[in-house]
Short mmCIF file of C-alpha atoms in Angstrom, two decimals:
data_model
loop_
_atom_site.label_atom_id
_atom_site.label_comp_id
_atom_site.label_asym_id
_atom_site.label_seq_id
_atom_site.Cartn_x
_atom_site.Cartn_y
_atom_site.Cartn_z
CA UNK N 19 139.53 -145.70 55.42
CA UNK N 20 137.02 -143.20 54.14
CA UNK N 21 136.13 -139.51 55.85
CA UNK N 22 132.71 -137.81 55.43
CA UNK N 23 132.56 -134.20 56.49
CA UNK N 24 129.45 -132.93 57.42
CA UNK N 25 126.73 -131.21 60.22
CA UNK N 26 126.49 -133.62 63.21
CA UNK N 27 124.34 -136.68 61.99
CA UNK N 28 123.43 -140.28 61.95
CA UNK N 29 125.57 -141.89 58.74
CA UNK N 30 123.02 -144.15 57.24
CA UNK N 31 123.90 -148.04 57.96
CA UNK N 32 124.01 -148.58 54.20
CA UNK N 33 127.95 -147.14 54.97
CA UNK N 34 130.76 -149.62 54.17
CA UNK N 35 130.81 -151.67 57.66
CA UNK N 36 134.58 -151.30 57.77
CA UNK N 37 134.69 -147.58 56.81
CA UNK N 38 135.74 -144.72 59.40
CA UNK N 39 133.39 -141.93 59.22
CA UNK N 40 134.50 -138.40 60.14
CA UNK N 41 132.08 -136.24 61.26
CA UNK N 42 132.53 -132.34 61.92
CA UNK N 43 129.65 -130.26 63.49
CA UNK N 44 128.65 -126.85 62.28
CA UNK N 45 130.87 -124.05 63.57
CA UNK N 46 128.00 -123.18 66.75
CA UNK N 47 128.16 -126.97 67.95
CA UNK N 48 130.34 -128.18 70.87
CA UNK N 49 131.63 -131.78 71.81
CA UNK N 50 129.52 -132.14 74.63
CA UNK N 51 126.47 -131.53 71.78
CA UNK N 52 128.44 -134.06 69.65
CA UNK N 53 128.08 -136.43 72.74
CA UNK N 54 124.75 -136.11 73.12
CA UNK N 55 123.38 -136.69 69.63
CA UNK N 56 126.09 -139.95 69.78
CA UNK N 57 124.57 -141.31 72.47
CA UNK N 58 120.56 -140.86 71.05
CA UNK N 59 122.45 -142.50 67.94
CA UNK N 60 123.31 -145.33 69.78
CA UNK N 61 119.80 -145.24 71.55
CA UNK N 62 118.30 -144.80 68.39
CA UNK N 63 119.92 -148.03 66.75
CA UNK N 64 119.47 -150.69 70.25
CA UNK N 65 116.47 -151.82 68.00
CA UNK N 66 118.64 -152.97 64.83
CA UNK N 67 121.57 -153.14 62.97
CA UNK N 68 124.37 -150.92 64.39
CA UNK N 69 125.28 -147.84 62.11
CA UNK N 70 128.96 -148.46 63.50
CA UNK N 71 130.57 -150.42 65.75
CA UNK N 72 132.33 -147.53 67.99
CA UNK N 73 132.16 -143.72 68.03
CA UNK N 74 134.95 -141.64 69.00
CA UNK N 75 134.18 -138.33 70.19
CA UNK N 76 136.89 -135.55 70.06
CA UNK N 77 139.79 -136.21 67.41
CA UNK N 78 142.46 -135.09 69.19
CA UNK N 79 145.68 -137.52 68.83
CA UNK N 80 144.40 -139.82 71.33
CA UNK N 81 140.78 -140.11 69.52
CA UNK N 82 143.13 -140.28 65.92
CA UNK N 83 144.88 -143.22 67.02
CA UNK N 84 141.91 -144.88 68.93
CA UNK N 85 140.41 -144.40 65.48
CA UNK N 86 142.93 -145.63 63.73
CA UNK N 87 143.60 -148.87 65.66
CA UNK N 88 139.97 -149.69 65.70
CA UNK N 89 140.08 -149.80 62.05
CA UNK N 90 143.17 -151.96 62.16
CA UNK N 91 140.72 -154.17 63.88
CA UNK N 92 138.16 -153.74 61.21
CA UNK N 93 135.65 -152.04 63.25
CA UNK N 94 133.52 -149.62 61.77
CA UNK N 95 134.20 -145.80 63.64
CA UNK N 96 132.64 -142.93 63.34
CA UNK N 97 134.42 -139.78 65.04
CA UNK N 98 132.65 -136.18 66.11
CA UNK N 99 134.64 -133.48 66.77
CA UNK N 100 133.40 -130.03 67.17
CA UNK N 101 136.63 -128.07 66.11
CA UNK N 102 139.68 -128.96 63.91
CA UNK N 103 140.93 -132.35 63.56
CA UNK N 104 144.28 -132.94 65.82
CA UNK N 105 142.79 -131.46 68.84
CA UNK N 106 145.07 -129.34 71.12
CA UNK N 107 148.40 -130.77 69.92
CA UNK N 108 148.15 -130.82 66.92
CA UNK N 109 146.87 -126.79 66.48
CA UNK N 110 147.77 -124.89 69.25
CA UNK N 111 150.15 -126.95 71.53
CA UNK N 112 152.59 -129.11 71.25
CA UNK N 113 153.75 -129.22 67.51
CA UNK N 114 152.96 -125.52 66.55
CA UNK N 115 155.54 -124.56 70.14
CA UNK N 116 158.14 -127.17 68.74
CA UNK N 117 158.00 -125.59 65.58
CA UNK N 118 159.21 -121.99 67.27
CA UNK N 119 161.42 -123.89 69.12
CA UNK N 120 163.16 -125.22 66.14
CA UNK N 121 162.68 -122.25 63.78
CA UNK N 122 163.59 -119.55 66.92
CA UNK N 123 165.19 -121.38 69.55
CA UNK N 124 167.48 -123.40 67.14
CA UNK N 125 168.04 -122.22 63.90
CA UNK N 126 168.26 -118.41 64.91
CA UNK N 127 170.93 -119.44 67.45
CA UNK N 128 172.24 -121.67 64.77
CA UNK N 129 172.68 -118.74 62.70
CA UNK N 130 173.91 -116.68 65.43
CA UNK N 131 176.41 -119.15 66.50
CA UNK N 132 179.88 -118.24 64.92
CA UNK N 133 181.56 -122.00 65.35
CA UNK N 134 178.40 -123.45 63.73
CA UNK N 135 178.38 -121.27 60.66
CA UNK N 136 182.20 -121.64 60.33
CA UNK N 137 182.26 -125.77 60.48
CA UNK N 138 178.64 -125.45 58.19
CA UNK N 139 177.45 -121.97 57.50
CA UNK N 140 175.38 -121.07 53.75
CA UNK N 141 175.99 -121.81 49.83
CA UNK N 142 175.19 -118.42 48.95
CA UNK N 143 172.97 -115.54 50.16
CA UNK N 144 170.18 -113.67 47.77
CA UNK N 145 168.76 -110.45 49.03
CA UNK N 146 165.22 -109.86 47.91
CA UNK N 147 163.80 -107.52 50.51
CA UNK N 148 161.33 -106.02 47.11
CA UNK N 149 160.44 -102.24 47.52
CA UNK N 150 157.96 -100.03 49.37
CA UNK N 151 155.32 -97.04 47.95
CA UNK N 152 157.83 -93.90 48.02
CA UNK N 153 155.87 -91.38 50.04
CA UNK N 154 157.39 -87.60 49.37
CA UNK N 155 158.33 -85.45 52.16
CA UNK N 156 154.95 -82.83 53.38
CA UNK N 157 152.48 -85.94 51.99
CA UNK N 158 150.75 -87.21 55.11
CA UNK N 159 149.39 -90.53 54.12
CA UNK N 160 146.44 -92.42 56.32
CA UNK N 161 145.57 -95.06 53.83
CA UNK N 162 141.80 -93.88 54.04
CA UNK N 163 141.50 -90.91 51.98
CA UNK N 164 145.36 -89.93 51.28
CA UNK N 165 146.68 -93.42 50.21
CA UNK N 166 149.44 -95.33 48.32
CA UNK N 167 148.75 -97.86 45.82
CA UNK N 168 148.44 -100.17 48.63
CA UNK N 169 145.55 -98.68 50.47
CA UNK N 170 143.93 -97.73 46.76
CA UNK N 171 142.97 -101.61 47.12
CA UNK N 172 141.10 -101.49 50.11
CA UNK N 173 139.05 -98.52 49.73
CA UNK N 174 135.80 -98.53 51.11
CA UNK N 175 134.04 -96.30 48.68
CA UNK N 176 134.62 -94.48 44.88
CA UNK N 177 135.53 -90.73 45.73
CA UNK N 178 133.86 -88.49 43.39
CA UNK N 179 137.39 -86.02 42.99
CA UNK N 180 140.75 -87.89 43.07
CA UNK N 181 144.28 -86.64 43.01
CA UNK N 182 146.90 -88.77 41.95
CA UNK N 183 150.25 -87.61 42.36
CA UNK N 184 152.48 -88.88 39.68
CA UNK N 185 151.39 -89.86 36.04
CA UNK N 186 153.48 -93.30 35.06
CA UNK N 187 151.95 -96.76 34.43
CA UNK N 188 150.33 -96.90 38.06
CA UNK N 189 148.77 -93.82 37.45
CA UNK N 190 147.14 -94.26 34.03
CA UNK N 191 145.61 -97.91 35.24
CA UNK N 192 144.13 -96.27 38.82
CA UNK N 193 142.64 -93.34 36.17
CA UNK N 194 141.40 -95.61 34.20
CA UNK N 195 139.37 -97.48 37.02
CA UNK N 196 138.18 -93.97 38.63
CA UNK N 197 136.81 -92.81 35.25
CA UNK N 198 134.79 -96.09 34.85
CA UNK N 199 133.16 -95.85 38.50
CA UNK N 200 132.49 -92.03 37.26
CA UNK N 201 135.34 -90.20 39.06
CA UNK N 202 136.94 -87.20 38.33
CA UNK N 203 140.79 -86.93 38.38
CA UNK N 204 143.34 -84.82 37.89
CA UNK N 205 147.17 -85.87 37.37
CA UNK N 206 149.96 -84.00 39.65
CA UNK N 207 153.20 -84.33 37.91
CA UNK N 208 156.50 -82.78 38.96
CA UNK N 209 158.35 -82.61 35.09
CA UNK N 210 156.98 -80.87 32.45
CA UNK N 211 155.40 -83.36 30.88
CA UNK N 212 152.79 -86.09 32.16
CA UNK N 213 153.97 -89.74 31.19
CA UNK N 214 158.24 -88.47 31.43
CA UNK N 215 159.15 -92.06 31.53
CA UNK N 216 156.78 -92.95 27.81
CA UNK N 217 158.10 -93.11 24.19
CA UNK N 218 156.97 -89.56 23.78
CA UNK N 219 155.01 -90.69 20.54
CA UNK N 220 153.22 -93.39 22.53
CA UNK N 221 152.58 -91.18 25.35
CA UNK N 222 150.45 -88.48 22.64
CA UNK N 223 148.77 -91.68 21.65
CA UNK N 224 147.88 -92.34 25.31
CA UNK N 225 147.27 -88.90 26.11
CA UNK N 226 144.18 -89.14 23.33
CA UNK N 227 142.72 -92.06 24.26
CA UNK N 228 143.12 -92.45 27.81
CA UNK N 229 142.95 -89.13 28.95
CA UNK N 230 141.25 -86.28 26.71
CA UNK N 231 138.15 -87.94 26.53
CA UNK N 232 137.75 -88.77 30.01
CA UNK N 233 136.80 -86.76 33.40
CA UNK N 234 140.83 -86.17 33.70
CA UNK N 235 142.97 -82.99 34.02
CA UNK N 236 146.36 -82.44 35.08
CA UNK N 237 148.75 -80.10 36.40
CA UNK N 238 152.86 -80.31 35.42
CA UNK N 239 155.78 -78.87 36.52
CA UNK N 240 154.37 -78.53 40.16
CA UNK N 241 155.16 -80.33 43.76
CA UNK N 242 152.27 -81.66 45.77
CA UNK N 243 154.12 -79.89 48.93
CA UNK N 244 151.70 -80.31 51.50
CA UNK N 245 148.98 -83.23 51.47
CA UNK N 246 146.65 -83.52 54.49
CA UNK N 247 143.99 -86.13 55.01
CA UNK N 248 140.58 -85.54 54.78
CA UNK N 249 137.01 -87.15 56.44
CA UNK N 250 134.96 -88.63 53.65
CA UNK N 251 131.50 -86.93 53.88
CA UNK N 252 132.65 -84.18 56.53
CA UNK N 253 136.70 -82.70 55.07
CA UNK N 254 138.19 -82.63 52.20
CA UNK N 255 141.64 -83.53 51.59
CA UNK N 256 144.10 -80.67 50.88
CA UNK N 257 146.69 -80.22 48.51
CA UNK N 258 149.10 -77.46 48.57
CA UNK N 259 151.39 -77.27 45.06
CA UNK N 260 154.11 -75.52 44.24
CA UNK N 261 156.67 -74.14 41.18
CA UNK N 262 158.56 -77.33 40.99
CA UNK N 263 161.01 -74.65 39.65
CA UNK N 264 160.50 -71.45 42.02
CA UNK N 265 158.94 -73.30 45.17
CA UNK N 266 156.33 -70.49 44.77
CA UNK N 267 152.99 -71.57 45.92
CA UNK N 268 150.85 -71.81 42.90
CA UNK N 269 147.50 -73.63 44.13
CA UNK N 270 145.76 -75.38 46.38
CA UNK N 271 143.50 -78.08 45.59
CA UNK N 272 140.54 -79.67 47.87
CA UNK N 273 139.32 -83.05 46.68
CA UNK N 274 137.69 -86.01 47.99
CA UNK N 275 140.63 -88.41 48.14
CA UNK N 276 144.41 -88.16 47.06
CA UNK N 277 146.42 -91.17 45.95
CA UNK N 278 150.05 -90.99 46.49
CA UNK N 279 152.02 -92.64 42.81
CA UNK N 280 155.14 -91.40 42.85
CA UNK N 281 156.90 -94.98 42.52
CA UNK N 282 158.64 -97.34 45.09
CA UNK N 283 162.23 -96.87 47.00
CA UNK N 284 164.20 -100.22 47.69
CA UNK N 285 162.99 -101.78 50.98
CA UNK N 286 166.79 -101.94 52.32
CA UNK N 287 166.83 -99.58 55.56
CA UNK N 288 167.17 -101.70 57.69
CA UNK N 289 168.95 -104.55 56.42
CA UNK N 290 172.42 -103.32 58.29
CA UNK N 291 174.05 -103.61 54.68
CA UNK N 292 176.40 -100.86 55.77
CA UNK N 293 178.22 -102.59 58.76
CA UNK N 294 178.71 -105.73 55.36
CA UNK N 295 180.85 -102.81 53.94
CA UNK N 296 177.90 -102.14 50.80
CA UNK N 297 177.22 -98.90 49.86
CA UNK N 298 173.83 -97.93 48.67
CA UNK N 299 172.27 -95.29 46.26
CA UNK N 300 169.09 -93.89 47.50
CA UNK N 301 168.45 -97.29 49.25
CA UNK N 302 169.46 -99.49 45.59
CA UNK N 303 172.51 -102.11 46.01
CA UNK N 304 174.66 -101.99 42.80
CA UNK N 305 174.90 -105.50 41.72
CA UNK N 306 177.25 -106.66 38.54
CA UNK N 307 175.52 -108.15 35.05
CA UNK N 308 175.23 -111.71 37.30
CA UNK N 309 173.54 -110.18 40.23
CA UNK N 310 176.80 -110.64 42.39
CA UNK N 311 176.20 -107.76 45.23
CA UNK N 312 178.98 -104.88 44.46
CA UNK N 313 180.42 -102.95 47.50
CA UNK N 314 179.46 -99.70 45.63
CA UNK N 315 178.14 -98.48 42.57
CA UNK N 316 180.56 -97.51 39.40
CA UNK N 317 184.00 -98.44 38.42
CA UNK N 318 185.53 -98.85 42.21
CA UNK N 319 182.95 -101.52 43.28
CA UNK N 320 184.11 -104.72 44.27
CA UNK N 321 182.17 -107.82 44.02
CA UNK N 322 181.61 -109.08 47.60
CA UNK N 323 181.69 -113.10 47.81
CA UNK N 324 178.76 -115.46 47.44
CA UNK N 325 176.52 -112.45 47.73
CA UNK N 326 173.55 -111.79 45.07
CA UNK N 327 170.69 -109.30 44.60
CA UNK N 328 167.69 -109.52 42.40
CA UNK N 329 164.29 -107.70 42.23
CA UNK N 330 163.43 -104.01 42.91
CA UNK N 331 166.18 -103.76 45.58
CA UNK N 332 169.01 -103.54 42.85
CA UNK N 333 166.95 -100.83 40.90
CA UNK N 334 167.88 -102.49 37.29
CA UNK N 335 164.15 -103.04 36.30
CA UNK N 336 161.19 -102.71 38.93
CA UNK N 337 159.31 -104.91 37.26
CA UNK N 338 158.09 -108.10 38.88
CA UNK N 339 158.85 -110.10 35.73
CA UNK N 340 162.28 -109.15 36.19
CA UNK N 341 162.44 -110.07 39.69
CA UNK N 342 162.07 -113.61 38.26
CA UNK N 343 164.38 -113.37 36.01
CA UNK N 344 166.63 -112.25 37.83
CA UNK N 345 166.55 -114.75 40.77
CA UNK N 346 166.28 -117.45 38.10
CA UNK N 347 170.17 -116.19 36.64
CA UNK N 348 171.30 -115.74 39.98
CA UNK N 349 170.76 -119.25 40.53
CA UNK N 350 172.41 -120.47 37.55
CA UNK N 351 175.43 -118.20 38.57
CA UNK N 352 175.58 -120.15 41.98
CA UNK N 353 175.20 -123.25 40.33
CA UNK N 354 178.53 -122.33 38.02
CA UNK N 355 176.38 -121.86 35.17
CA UNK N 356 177.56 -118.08 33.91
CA UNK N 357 174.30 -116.45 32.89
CA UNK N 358 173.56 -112.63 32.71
CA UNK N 359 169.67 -111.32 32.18
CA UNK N 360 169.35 -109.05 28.74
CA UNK N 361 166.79 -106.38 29.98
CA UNK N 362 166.28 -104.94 27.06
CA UNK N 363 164.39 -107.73 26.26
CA UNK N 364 162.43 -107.56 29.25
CA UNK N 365 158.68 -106.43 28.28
CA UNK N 366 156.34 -103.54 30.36
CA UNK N 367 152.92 -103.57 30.25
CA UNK N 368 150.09 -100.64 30.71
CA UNK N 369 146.95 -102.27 31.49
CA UNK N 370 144.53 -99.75 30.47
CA UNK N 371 142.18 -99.32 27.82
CA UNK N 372 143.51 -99.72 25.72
CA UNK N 373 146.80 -101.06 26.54
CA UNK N 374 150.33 -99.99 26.48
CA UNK N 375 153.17 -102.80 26.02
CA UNK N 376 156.25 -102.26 25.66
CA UNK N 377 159.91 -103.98 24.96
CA UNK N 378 163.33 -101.86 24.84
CA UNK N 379 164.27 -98.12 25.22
CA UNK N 380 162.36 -94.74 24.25
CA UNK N 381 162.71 -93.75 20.97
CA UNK N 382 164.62 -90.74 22.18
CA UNK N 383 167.17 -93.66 23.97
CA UNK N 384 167.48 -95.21 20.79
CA UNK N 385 168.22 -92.60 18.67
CA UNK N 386 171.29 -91.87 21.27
CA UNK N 387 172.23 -95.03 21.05
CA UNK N 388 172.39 -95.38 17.63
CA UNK N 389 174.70 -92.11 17.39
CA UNK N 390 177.23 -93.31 20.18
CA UNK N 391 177.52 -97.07 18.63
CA UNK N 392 177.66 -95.93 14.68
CA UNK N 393 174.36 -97.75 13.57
CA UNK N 394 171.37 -96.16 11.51
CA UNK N 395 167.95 -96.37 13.39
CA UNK N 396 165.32 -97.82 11.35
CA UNK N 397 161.23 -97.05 11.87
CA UNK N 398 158.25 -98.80 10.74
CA UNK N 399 154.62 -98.89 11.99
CA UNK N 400 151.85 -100.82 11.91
CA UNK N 401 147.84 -99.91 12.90
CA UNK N 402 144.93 -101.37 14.22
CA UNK N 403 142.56 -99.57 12.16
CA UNK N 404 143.42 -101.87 9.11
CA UNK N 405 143.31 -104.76 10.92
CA UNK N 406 140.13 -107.00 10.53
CA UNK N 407 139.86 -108.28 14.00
CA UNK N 408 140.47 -104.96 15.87
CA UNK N 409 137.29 -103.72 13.51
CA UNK N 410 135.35 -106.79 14.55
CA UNK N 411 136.09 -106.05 18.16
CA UNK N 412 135.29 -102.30 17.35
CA UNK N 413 138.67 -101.39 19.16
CA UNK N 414 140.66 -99.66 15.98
CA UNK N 415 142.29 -97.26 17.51
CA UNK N 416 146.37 -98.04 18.43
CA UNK N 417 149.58 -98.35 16.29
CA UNK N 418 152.53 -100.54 16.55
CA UNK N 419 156.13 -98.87 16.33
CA UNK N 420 159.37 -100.87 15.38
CA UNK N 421 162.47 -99.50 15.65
CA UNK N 422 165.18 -101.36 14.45
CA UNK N 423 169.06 -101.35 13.01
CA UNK N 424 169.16 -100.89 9.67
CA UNK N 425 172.46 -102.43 9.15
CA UNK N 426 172.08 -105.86 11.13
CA UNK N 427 168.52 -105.55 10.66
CA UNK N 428 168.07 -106.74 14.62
CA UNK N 429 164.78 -105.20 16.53
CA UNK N 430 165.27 -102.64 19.10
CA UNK N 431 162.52 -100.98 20.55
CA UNK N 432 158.76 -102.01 20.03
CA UNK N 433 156.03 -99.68 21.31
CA UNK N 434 151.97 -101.20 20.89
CA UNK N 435 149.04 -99.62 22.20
CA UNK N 436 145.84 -100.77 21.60
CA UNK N 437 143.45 -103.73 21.77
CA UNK N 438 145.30 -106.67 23.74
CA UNK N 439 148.97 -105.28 23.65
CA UNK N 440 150.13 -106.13 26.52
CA UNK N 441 149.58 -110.27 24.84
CA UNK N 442 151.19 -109.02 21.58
CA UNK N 443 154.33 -107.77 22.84
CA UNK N 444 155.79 -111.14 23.64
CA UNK N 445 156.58 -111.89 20.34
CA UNK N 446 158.57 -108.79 19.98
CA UNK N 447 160.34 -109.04 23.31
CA UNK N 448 161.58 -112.57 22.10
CA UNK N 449 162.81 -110.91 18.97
CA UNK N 450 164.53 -108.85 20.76
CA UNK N 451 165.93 -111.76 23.19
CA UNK N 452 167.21 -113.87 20.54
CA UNK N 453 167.94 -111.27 17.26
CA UNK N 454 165.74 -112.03 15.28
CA UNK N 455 165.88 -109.47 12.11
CA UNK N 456 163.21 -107.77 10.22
CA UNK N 457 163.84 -109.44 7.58
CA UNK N 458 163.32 -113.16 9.24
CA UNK N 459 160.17 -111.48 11.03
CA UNK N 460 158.65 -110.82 7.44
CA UNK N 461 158.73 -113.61 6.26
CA UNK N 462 157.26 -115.43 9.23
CA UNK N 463 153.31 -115.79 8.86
CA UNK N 464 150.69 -114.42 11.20
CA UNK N 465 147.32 -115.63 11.67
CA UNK N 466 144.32 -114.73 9.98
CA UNK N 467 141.82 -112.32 11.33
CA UNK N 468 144.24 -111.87 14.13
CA UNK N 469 145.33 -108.72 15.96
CA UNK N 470 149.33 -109.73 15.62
CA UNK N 471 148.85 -108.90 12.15
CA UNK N 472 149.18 -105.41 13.38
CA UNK N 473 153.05 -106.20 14.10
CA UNK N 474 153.27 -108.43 10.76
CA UNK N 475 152.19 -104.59 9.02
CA UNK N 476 155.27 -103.12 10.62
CA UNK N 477 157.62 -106.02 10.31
CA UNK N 478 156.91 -106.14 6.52
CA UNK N 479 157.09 -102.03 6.60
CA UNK N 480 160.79 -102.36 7.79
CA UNK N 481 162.00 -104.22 4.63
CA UNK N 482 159.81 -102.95 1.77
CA UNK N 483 157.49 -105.17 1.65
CA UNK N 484 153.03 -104.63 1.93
CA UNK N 485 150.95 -106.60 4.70
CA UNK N 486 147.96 -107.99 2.85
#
């Protein structure tokens, strides 16, 4: 059986004479217009051979099986319909109300039903409610002209002046678009420094090339206390800041628009988690190194039976990567599979330009680390300006940073930015995954002209040896 969709039309008689020809007028037609150009069809065709043998008009599930048994019969059919195929059944009666009868009026009370889950009831439960934008207390948010990151994708126009509150990953890839349309922004971050959660040495890096050159300023150490919304083209939006140390008022800033950055809180309010005896840190459910849902966080939790959760809701890595990762080991736990995620190994990615990528602690963490476990931190860097394809791309600017223990020779900590990082840093992060040394990374070759001779440079660095 073949089906043609198209306007409302004779099908030439050259068709197959025991097709089935389904025909669909334009949006504006009706079936009774569908009836009437059938008919002059039929008028049309008294004089010779017959373009079908029946036409069905309407295809709800009597015209279907009408159809259907005619071509049984080997009759040729041709079927109009002016809306979608099934009819009224079909879309909007009977099957789509048996469906909420069996998802709502039998599986709810299924669920509900306290015999029924004790003689069935579930596997295993996995909690992945994700997180929401945080919004800080004063900020009064209408999505229009003082939005999250949310509303920042459904803007209706580039505001000339933008605050963003916050200055972390979010922040420097919303910057980077404003500054391309030809905005101005201007950073509002509570700590003393912009970028708190960057390498510090990466975050100088960034600071020069994705800030100091651009239409961007910034303020530190300072609380957006009061945000009101604005009307584009009549108000601006206000922002009162103040001492994030005194709670002095220090400024007040009047911009076009204000984007709220200030990261995400665990979307578990209303989940009724409490009355399941789980306690929860600002809204995060500690879970144990196989995702098994703890009754509280630190030494006195108890893991609570068949009970997992993954993603941004257990706060181990807000990263959506992770997420997967995570879900995918809880699963293997359920299965009797032990399995535990290694989040170290777990990349982050900056996508600016240029990029930031990312795989392990700070350099600061590292260093700590080092000192409390009794291993010597290694360093060794690599750079895009001596690396032929970055010049060929005219995109030198960037360096690679390995960090690494000297005695084992495993990696810990690679920082890139630059030209394409956020594809380099794979590499590293399986490195990382499956300890791999220095010294095996040296002597493993890297394409020619190719910009992950940048990291070949600083693996070679880390044992002596000269990247040629």
């Amino acid at each position: 059986m073949r089906f043609f969709l198209a306007s409302l039309a004779l099908v030439p008689s050259s068709s197959s004479p025991s097709a089935t020809a389904f025909v669909v007028p334009s949006s504006s037609s009706t079936t009774a217009a569908a009836a009437k150009t059938a008919t002059t069809s039929l008028d049309a065709s008294k004089c010779g051979n017959y373009d079908y043998d029946v036409i069905i008009i309407g295809c709800g599930v009597g015209g279907q099986g009408a159809a259907l048994h005619s071509r049984s019969q080997e009759l040729s059919t041709a079927i109009f319909s002016s809306n979608d195929v099934g009819g009224t059944c079909v879309n909007c009666g009977c099957v789509p109300s048996k469906a909420l009868l069996a998802a709502s009026g039998r599986r709810v009370r299924e669920m509900r039903a306290t015999e029924h889950l004790g003689e069935f009831g579930i596997k295993d439960i996995i909690l992945a409610p994700g997180s929401i934008p945080f919004v800080p207390p004063g900020v009064t948010v209408d999505e229009k002209t003082v939005y999250t990151s949310d509303g920042a994708l459904e803007l209706q126009s580039v505001p000339q002046w933008v605050a963003i509150i916050g200055s972390g990953y979010i922040v420097l890839e919303f910057s980077d678009v404003y500054t391309a349309l030809s905005s101005e922004v201007t950073f509002i971050e509570a700590l003393p420094n912009i970028m708190p959660t960057f390498d510090r040495e990466i975050a100088k890096q960034a600071e020069r090339l994705l800030i100091r050159d651009r239409p961007i300023d910034y303020r530190t150490g300072v609380f957006a206390s009061e945000v009101t919304p604005g009307i584009p083209g009549v108000k601006p939006v206000t922002i009162k800041m103040i001492d994030a140390k005194t709670k002095e008022h220090v400024e007040t800033l009047e911009v076009d628009a204000a984007m709220v950055a200030t990261g995400c809180v665990p979307n578990t309010a209303n989940m009724g988690l409490e009355s399941a005896g789980i306690e929860t840190s600002r809204g995060f459910v500690a879970v144990n190194p196989q995702m098994r849902v703890m009754t509280k966080h630190g030494d006195e939790g108890v893991v609570i039976p068949n009970l997992y959760c993954i993603g941004d809701a257990n706060g181990k890595m807000m990263l959506v990567h992770a997420a997967s990762a995570q879900g995918i080991s809880a699963i293997e736990n359920i299965c009797g599979r032990s399995h535990t995620v290694n989040h170290d190994a777990i990349p982050a990615a900056c996508f600016t330009h240029p990029e930031i990528a990312i795989v392990g602690p700070t350099e600061e963490q590292a260093i700590e680390r080092a000192a409390k476990e009794g291993w010597t931190l290694g360093k060794s860097q690599g750079s895009f300006r001596a690396n032929s394809k970055a010049l060929a791309e005219l995109e030198g600017n960037g360096m690679a940073k390995v960090l690494y223990n000297k005695e084992s020779g495993k990696v810990v900590v690679v920082d890139i930015i630059g030209f394409h990082t956020t594809d380099l840093i794979q590499e590293c992060a399986n490195a990382v995954a499956a300890g791999t040394t220095v010294q095996e990374l040296s002597m493993m070759v890297h394409t020619h002209p190719t910009l992950c001779e940048v990291l070949d440079e600083a693996f070679k660095g880390a044992v002596g040896m000269s990247a040629h």
